[in-house]
XYZ file of C-alpha atoms in Angstrom:
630
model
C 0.000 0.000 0.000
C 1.362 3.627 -0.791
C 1.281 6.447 1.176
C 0.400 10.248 -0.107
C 1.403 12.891 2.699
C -0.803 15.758 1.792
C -0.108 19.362 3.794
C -0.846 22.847 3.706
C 1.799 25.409 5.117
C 2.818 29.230 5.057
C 6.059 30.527 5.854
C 7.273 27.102 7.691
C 11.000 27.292 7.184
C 11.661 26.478 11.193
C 9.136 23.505 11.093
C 8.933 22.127 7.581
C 12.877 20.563 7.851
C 12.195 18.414 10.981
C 9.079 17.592 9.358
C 9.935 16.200 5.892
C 13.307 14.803 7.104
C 11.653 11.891 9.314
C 8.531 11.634 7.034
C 9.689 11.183 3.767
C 11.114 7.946 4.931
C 7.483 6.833 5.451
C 5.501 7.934 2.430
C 6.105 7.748 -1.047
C 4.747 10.665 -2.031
C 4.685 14.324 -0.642
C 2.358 16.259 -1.711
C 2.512 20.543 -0.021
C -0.134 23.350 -0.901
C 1.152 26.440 -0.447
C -0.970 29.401 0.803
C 1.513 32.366 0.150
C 4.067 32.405 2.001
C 7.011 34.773 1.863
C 10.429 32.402 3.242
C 12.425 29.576 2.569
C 9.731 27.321 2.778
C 8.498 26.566 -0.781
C 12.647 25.665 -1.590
C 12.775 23.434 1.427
C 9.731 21.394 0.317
C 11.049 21.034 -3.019
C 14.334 19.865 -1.599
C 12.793 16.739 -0.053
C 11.445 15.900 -3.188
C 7.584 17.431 -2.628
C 4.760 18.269 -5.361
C 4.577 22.023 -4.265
C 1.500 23.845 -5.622
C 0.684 27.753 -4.533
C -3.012 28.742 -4.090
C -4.230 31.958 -2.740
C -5.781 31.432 0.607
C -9.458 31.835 1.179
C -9.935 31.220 4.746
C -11.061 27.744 4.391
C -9.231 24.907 5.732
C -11.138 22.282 3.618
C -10.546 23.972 0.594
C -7.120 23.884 0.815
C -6.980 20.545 2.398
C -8.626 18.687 -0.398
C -6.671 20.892 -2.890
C -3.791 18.709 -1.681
C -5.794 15.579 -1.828
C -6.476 16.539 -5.235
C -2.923 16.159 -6.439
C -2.393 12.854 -4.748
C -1.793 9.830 -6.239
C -0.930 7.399 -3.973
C -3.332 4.993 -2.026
C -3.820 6.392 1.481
C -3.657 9.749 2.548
C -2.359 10.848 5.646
C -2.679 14.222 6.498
C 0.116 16.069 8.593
C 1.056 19.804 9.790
C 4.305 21.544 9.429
C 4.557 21.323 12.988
C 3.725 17.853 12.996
C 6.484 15.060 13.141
C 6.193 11.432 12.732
C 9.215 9.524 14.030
C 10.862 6.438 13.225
C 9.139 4.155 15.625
C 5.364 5.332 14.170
C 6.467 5.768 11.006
C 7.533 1.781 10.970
C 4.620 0.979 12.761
C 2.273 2.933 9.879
C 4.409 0.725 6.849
C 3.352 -2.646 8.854
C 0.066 -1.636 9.635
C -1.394 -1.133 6.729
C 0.069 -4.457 5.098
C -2.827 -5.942 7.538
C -5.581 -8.183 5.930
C -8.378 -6.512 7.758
C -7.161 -2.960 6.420
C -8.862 -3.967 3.281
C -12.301 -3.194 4.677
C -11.557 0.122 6.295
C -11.698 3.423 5.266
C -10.062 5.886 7.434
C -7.966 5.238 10.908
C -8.195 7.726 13.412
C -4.263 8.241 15.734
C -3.211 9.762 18.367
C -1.963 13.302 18.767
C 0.322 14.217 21.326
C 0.478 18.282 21.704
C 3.366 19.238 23.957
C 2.429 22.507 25.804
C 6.076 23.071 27.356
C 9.217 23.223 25.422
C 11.428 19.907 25.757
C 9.116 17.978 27.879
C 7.461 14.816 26.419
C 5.739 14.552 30.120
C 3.564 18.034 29.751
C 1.629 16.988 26.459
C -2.262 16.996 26.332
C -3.326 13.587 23.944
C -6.486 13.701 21.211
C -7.840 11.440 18.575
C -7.827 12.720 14.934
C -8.937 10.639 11.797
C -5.520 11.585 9.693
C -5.069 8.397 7.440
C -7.626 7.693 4.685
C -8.180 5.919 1.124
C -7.589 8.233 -1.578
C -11.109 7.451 -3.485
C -12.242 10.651 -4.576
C -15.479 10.421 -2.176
C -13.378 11.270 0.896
C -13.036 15.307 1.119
C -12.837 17.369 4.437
C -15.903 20.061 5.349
C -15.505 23.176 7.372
C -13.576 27.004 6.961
C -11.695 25.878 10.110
C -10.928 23.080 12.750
C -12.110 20.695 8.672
C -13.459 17.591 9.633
C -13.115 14.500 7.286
C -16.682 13.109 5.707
C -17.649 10.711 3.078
C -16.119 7.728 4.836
C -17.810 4.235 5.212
C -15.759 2.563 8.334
C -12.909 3.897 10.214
C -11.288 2.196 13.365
C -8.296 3.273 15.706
C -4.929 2.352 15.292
C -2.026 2.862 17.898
C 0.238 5.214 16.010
C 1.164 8.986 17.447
C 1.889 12.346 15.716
C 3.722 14.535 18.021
C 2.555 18.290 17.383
C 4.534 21.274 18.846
C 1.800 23.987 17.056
C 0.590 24.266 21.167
C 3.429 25.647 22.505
C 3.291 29.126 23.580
C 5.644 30.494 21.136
C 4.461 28.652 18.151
C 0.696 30.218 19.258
C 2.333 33.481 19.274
C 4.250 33.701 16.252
C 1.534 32.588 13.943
C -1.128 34.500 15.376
C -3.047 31.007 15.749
C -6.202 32.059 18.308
C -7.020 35.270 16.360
C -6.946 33.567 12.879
C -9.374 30.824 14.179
C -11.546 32.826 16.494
C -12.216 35.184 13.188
C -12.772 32.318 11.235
C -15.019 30.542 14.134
C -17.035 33.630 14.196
C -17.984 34.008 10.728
C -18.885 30.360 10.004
C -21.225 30.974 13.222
C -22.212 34.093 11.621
C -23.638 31.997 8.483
C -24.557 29.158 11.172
C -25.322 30.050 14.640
C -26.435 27.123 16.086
C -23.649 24.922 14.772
C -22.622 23.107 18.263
C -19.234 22.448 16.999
C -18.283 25.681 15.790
C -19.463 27.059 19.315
C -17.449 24.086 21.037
C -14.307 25.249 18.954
C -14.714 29.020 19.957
C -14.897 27.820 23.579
C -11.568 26.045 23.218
C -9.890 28.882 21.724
C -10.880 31.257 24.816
C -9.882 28.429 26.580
C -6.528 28.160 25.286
C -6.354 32.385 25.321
C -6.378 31.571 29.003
C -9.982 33.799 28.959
C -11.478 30.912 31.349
C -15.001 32.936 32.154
C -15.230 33.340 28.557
C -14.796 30.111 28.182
C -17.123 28.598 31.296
C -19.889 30.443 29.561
C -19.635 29.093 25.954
C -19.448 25.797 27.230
C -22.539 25.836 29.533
C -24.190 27.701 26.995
C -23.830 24.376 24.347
C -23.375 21.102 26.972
C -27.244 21.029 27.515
C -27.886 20.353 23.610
C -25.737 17.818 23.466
C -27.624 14.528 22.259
C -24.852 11.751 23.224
C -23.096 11.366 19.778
C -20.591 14.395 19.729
C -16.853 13.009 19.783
C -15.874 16.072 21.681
C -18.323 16.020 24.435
C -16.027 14.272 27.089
C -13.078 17.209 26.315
C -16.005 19.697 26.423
C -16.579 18.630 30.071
C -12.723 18.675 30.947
C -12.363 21.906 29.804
C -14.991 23.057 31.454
C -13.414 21.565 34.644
C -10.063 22.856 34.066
C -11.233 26.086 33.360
C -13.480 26.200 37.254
C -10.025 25.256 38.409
C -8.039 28.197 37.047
C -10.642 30.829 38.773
C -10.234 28.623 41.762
C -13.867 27.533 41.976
C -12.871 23.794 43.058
C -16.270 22.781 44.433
C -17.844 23.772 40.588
C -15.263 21.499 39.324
C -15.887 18.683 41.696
C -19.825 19.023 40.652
C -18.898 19.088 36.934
C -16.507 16.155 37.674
C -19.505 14.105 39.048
C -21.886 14.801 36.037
C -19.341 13.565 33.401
C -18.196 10.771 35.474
C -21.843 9.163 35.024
C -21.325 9.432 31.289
C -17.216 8.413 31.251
C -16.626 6.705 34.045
C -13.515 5.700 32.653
C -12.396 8.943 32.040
C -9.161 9.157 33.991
C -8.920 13.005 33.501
C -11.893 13.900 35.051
C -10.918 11.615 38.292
C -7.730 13.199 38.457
C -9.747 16.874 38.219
C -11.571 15.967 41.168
C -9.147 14.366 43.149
C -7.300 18.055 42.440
C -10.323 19.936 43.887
C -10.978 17.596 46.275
C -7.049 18.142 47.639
C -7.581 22.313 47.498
C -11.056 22.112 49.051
C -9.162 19.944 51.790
C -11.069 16.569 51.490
C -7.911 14.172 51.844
C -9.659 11.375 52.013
C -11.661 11.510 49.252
C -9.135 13.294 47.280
C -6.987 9.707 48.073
C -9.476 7.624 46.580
C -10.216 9.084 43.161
C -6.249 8.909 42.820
C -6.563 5.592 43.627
C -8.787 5.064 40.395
C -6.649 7.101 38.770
C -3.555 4.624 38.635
C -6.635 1.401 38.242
C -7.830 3.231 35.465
C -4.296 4.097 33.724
C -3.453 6.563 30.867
C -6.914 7.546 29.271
C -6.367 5.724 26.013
C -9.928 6.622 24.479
C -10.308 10.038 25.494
C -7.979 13.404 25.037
C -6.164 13.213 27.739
C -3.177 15.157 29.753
C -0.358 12.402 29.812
C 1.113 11.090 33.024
C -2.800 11.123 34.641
C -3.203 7.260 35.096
C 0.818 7.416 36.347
C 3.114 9.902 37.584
C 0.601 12.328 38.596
C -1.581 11.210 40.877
C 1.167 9.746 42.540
C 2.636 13.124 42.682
C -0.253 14.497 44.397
C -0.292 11.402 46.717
C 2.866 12.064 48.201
C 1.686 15.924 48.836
C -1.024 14.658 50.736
C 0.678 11.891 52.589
C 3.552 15.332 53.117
C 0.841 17.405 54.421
C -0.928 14.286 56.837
C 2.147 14.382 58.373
C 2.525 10.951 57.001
C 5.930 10.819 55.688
C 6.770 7.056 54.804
C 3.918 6.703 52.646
C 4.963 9.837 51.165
C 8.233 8.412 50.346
C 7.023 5.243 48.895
C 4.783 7.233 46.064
C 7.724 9.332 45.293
C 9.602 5.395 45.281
C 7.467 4.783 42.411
C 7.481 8.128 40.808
C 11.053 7.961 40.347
C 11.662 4.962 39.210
C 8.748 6.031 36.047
C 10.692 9.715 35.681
C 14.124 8.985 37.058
C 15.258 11.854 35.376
C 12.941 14.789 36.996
C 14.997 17.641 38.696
C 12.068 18.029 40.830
C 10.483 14.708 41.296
C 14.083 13.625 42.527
C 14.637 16.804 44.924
C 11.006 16.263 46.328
C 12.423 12.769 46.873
C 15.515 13.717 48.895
C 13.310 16.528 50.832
C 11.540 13.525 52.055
C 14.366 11.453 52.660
C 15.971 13.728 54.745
C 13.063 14.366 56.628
C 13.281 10.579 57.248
C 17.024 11.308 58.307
C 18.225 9.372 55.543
C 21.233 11.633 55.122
C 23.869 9.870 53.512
C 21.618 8.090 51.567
C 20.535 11.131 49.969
C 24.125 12.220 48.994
C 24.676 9.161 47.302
C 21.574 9.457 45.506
C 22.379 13.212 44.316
C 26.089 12.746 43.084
C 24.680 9.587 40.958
C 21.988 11.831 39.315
C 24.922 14.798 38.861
C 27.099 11.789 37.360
C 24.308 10.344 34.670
C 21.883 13.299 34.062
C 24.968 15.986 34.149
C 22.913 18.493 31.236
C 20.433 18.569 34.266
C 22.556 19.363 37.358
C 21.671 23.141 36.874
C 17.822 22.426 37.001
C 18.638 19.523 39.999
C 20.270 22.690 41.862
C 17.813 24.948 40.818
C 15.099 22.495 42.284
C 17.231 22.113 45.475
C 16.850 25.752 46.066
C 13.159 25.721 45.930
C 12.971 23.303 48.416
C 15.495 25.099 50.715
C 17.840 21.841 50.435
C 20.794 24.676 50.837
C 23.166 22.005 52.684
C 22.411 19.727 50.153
C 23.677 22.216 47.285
C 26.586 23.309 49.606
C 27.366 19.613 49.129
C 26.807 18.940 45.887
C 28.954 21.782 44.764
C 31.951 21.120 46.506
C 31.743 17.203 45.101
C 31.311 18.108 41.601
C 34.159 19.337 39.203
C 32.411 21.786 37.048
C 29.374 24.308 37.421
C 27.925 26.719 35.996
C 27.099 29.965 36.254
C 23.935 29.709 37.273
C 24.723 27.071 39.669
C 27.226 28.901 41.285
C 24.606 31.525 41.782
C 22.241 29.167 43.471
C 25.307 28.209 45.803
C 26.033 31.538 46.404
C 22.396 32.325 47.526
C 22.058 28.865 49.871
C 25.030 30.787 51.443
C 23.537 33.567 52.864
C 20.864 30.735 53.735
C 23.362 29.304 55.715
C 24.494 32.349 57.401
C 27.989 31.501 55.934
C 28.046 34.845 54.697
C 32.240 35.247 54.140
C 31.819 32.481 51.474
C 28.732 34.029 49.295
C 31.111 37.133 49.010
C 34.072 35.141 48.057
C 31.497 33.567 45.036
C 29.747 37.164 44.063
C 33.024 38.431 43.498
C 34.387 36.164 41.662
C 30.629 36.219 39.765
C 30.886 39.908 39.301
C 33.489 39.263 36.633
C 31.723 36.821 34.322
C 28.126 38.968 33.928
C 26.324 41.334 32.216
C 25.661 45.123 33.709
C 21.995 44.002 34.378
C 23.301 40.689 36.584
C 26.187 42.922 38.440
C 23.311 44.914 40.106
C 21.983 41.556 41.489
C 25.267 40.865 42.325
C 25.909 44.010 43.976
C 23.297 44.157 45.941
C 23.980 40.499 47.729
C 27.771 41.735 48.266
C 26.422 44.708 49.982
C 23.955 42.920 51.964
C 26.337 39.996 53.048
C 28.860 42.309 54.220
C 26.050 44.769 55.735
C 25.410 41.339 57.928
C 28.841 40.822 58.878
C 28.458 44.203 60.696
C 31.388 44.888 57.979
C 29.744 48.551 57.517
C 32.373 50.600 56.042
C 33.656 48.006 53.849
C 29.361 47.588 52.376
C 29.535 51.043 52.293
C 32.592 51.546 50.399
C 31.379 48.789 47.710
C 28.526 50.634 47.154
C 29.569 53.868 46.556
C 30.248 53.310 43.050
C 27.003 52.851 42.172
C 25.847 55.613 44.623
C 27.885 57.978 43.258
C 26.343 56.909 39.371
C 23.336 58.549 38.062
C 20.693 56.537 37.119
C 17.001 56.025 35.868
C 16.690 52.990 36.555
C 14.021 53.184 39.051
C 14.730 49.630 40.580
C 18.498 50.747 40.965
C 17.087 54.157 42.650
C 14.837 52.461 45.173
C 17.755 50.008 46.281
C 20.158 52.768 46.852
C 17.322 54.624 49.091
C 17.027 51.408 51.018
C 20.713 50.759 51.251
C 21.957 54.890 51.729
C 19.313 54.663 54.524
C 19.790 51.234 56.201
C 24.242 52.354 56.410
C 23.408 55.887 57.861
C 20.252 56.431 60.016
C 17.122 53.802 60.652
C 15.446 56.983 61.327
C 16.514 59.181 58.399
C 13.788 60.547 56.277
C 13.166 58.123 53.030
C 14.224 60.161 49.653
C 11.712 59.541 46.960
C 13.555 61.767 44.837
C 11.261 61.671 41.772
C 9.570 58.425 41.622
C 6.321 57.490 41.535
C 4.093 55.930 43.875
C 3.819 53.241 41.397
C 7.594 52.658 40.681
C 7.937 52.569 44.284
C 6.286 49.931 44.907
C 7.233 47.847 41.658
C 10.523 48.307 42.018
C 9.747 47.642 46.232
C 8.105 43.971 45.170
C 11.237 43.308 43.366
C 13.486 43.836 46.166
C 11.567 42.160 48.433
C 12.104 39.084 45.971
C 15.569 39.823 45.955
C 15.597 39.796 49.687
C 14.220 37.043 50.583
C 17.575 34.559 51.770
C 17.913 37.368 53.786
C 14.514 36.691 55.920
C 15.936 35.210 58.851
C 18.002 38.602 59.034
C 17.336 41.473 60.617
C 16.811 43.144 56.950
C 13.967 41.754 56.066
C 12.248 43.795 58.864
C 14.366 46.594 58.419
C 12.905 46.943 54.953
C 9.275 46.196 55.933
C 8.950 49.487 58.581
C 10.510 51.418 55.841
C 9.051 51.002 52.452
C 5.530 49.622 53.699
C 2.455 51.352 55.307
C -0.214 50.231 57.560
C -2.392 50.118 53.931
C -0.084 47.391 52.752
C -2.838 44.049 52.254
C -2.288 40.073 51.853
C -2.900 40.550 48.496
C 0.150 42.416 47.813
C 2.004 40.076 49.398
C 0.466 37.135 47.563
C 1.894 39.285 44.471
C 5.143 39.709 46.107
C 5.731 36.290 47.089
C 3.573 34.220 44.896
C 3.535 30.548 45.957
C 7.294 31.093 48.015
C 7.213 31.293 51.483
C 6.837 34.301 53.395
C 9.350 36.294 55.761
C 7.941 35.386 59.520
C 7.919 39.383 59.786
C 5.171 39.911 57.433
C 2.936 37.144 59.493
C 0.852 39.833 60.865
C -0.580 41.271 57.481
C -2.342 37.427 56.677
C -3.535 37.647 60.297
C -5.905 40.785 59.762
C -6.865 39.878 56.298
C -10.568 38.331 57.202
C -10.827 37.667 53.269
C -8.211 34.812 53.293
C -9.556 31.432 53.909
C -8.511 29.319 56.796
C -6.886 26.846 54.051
C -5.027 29.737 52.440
C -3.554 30.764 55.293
C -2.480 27.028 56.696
C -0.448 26.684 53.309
C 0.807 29.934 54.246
C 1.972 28.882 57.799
C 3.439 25.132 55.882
C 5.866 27.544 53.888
C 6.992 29.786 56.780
C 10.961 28.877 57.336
C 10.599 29.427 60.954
C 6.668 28.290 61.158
C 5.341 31.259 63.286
C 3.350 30.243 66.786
C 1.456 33.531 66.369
C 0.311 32.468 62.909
C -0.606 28.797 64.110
C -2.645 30.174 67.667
C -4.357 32.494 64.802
C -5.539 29.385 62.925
C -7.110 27.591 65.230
C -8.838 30.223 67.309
C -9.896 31.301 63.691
C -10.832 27.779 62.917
C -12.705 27.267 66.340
C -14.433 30.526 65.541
C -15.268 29.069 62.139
C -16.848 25.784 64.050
C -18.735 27.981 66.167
C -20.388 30.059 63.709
C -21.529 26.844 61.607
C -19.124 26.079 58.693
C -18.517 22.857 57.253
C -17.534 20.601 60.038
C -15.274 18.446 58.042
C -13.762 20.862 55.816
C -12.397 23.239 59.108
C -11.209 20.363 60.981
C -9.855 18.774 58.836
C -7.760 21.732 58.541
C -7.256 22.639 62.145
C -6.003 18.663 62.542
C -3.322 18.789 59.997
C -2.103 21.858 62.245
C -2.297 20.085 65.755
C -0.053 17.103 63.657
C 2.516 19.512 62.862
C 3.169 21.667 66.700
C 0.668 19.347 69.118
C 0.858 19.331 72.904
C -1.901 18.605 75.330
C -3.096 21.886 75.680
C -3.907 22.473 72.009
C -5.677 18.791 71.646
C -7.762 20.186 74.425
C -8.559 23.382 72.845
C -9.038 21.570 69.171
C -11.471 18.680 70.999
């Protein structure tokens, strides 16, 4: 059987190489319709031997989809983008298969597509069904100005073969525009047929992927009620729908939704995964346990577009973070086990695994572990280190680096910063010197600034104050650079002295403020920190500015007070909060459970405050809190 690869592409010189280099080793015949574009790309298809024909584009997918089928000559079709690559493995695998006696009977096969939505990682890729290989008999054509679907077919089945597709990657979105060509197109076939489901179901997924989630929530409750049981996409309509409750944080609408599709895809290992993800931020453990549980019965969600890694590595992922947060640390350690033995090669599956381990006082096992990672995954040391940090693993790095030969700059960096972590503040300055010569102007302020505050902590004054001067003595407009020097001029001379605003605004103030607080933060254990606090912030200053300062890092123990008087915060919130704290504050923990007593009191969910309040007592109990909590 012979093999016609039919495409349409415009200005696909980055993608079209990759492309026709693995494919034409598959197919005997290429066959590329060319909608105008203005690069390389017309001479690269000719150079791999394609039938190139240039056609004005229309805005219709279809038309210039069966333009290309028009041209073919070969048996099958199968239908690829320029951003679509079929390696060796399915490309063997699609020579064999059709050789099959039963092939004879079928018209079309529908394969997997595997859309990675991260750069370099094969584990981050969302998985859908598309019917791309078909007989060339001149009765099957596609239908449809955009997302063309393929009609005129008799019988089509499923075979196990996988196109990996990169056109869902932020930067390929970007630099082709993708979301506002197809919404415009979505929007004027609606225009000629409004109550075409599918179009509607497409425009949903596009403010979907546009990250506009409301947008999206209310196209897809506006069309899920007509649907009559047949529609392919239905189960992804549902999941969307989920996942887009989940980004406006609405977890007990996704654990509804969750329940309604789970009647009609019970097998749907997505949508178990969904609710064992609202389940875990609502705070229902328990339950949260069990629809993992089904996850890893139910394994990778062959049938359905799915998020890879849901029937495996991630609900054991999530496992161990609840087992973490029970308090329950073996079990913890024996999902993580699994996990790494399935990714043995994730910086931060393997540094959540030697958290835990050390938790466990596993020390030297840990060390062993680490320098055989560095030793066979050495391209990944940086992100290993990197990972480290997060988890405030600064021995760890302190040993790592001084048992490996080479690292690099932005390892040393890391080192330099665990460091000041470490209060070994002599040896950060010895690295950001030695730094300062091997960076950019923008880096050197970074640099500067850690110099100055290491040797401000040494109580070596005069010598922070000399190394500063340069840049004191430098005019800038660089309001970042401005509001550092304030902060620094004032912290050598006077706590009292007047703050100089010289002419910034308000607004840069507090920008370039949030950034130095970033910048800050090893420094949290140190009197700075504070320092800082009662002089660039006001009694206005809420918990939502610091959620923007510090994200999902953990907070300085001097800022404690602003979560405590922010009524708007939820008692869950704020326990995550008090997890992350370095030095986990007993003013913030008393606050949470006379909050969460209060809470009791006043009539809230029983189960959902407790359960809260609970996996506090685990973490600081003593009689007289069990008293108070029972």
């Amino acid at each position: 059987m012979s093999i016609s690869l039919c495409m349409i592409v415009k200005n696909e010189e980055l993608n079209l190489p990759s492309n026709l280099q693995q494919a034409t080793k598959y197919v005997d015949e290429i066959v590329i319709i060319d909608t105008g574009s203005s690069d390389n790309t017309i001479a690269i298809a000719k150079k791999y031997g394609a039938i190139v024909k240039e056609i004005s584009w229309k805005n219709d997918f279809a038309k210039a989809r069966n333009e290309a089928i028009k041209h073919a000559s070969k048996d099958w079709i199968l239908v690829l983008d320029a951003d679509e690559i079929l390696y060796a493995k399915e490309g063997l695998k699609l020579k064999d298969f059709l050789k099959q006696e039963y092939v004879k009977k079928i018209d079309g096969f529908i394969v997997t597509v595997c859309n990675y939505i991260e750069p370099n990682n094969t584990v981050s890729a969302e998985k859908n069904k598309s019917l791309r290989l078909f007989r060339n008999n001149n009765i099957i054509k596609y239908e449809g100005k955009v997302h063309e679907q393929v009609k005129g077919y008799s019988k089509i089945s499923e075979i196990p073969l996988i196109i990996y597709h990169s056109g869902y990657l932020k930067t390929e979105i970007i630099r082709k525009n993708k979301q506002k060509r197809n919404r415009e197109l979505l929007q004027n076939s609606l225009v000629k047929d409004p109550n075409n489901l599918y179009y509607k179901y497409h425009l949903a997924i596009n403010s979907y992927s546009d990250t506009k989630y409301q947008e999206a929530i209310d196209l897809l409750e506006s069309i899920i009620p007509f649907f009559g049981g047949n529609e392919s996409y239905a189960p992804r309509a549902y999941k969307c729908l989920i996942i887009s409750y989940k980004q406006l944080k609405n977890f007990n609408k996704m654990v509804n939704i969750a329940n309604t599709a789970l009647k009609q895809w019970p097998d749907y290992t997505d949508l178990h995964y969904l609710k064992a993800v609202a389940l875990y931020n609502i705070g229902n453990y328990g339950q949260a346990l069990s629809e993992l549980t089904k996850c890893l019965e139910l394994g990778e969600a062959v049938v359905y577009d799915s998020h890879s890694g849901v029937g495996s590595t991630k609900p054991l992922l999530l496992m161990a973070n609840i087992y973490y947060e029970l308090g329950n640390i073996n079990s913890a350690i024996e999902k993580l086990d699994k996990l790494v033995k399935i990714l043995p090669d994730s910086p931060s599956v393997y540094a959540y695994y030697c958290d835990l381990l050390m938790k466990s006082n596993k020390n030297e096992l840990v060390k062993k572990l680490l320098l055989n990672y560095c030793n066979k995954y050495r391209q990944l040391v940086d992100d290993l280190i990197n990972e480290l940090y997060l988890k405030k693993l600064y021995s760890l790095i302190d040993y790592l680096i001084n048992n490996i030969k080479e690292i690099s700059y932005k390892s040393a960096l890391k080192y330099s910063l665990a460091c000041v972590h470490l209060k070994n503040y002599d040896t950060a300055v010895k690295n950001f010197r030695i730094l300062l010569n091997k960076v950019s102007e923008v880096e050197k302020r970074k640099l500067t600034i850690n110099i100055f505050l290491c040797l401000w902590s040494l109580g070596r004054i005069d010598e922070a104050k000399s190394f500063i001067n340069d840049l004191l003595n430098k005019e800038t407009n660089d309001s970042n650079i401005q509001v550092f020097l304030m902060f620094a001029n004032s912290l050598i001379l006077n706590d009292k002295q007047e703050l100089k605003k010289n002419n910034l605004s308000e607004k840069q103030i507090k920008e370039a403020v949030l950034l130095l607080v970033r910048e800050l933060e090893p420094y949290q254990n140190n009197k700075i920190m504070n320092y800082l606090k009662v002089r660039f912030f006001t009694d206005n200053l809420q918990a939502s500015d610091l959620i923007e300062i510090f994200d999902e890092r953990p907070i300085p123990d001097c800022f404690v007070d602003i979560y405590l008087k922010d009524t708007n915060l939820s008692l869950l919130f704020k326990y995550k909060r008090f997890m992350s704290l370095s030095n986990r504050s007993e003013t913030l923990y008393n606050f949470l459970i006379a909050e969460g007593c209060g809470l009791l009191s006043s009539g809230a969910t029983l189960v959902k405050v407790y359960s809260k309040l609970s996996l506090c007592y685990q973490i600081k109990a003593n009689k007289v809190r069990r008293n108070y909590l029972e």
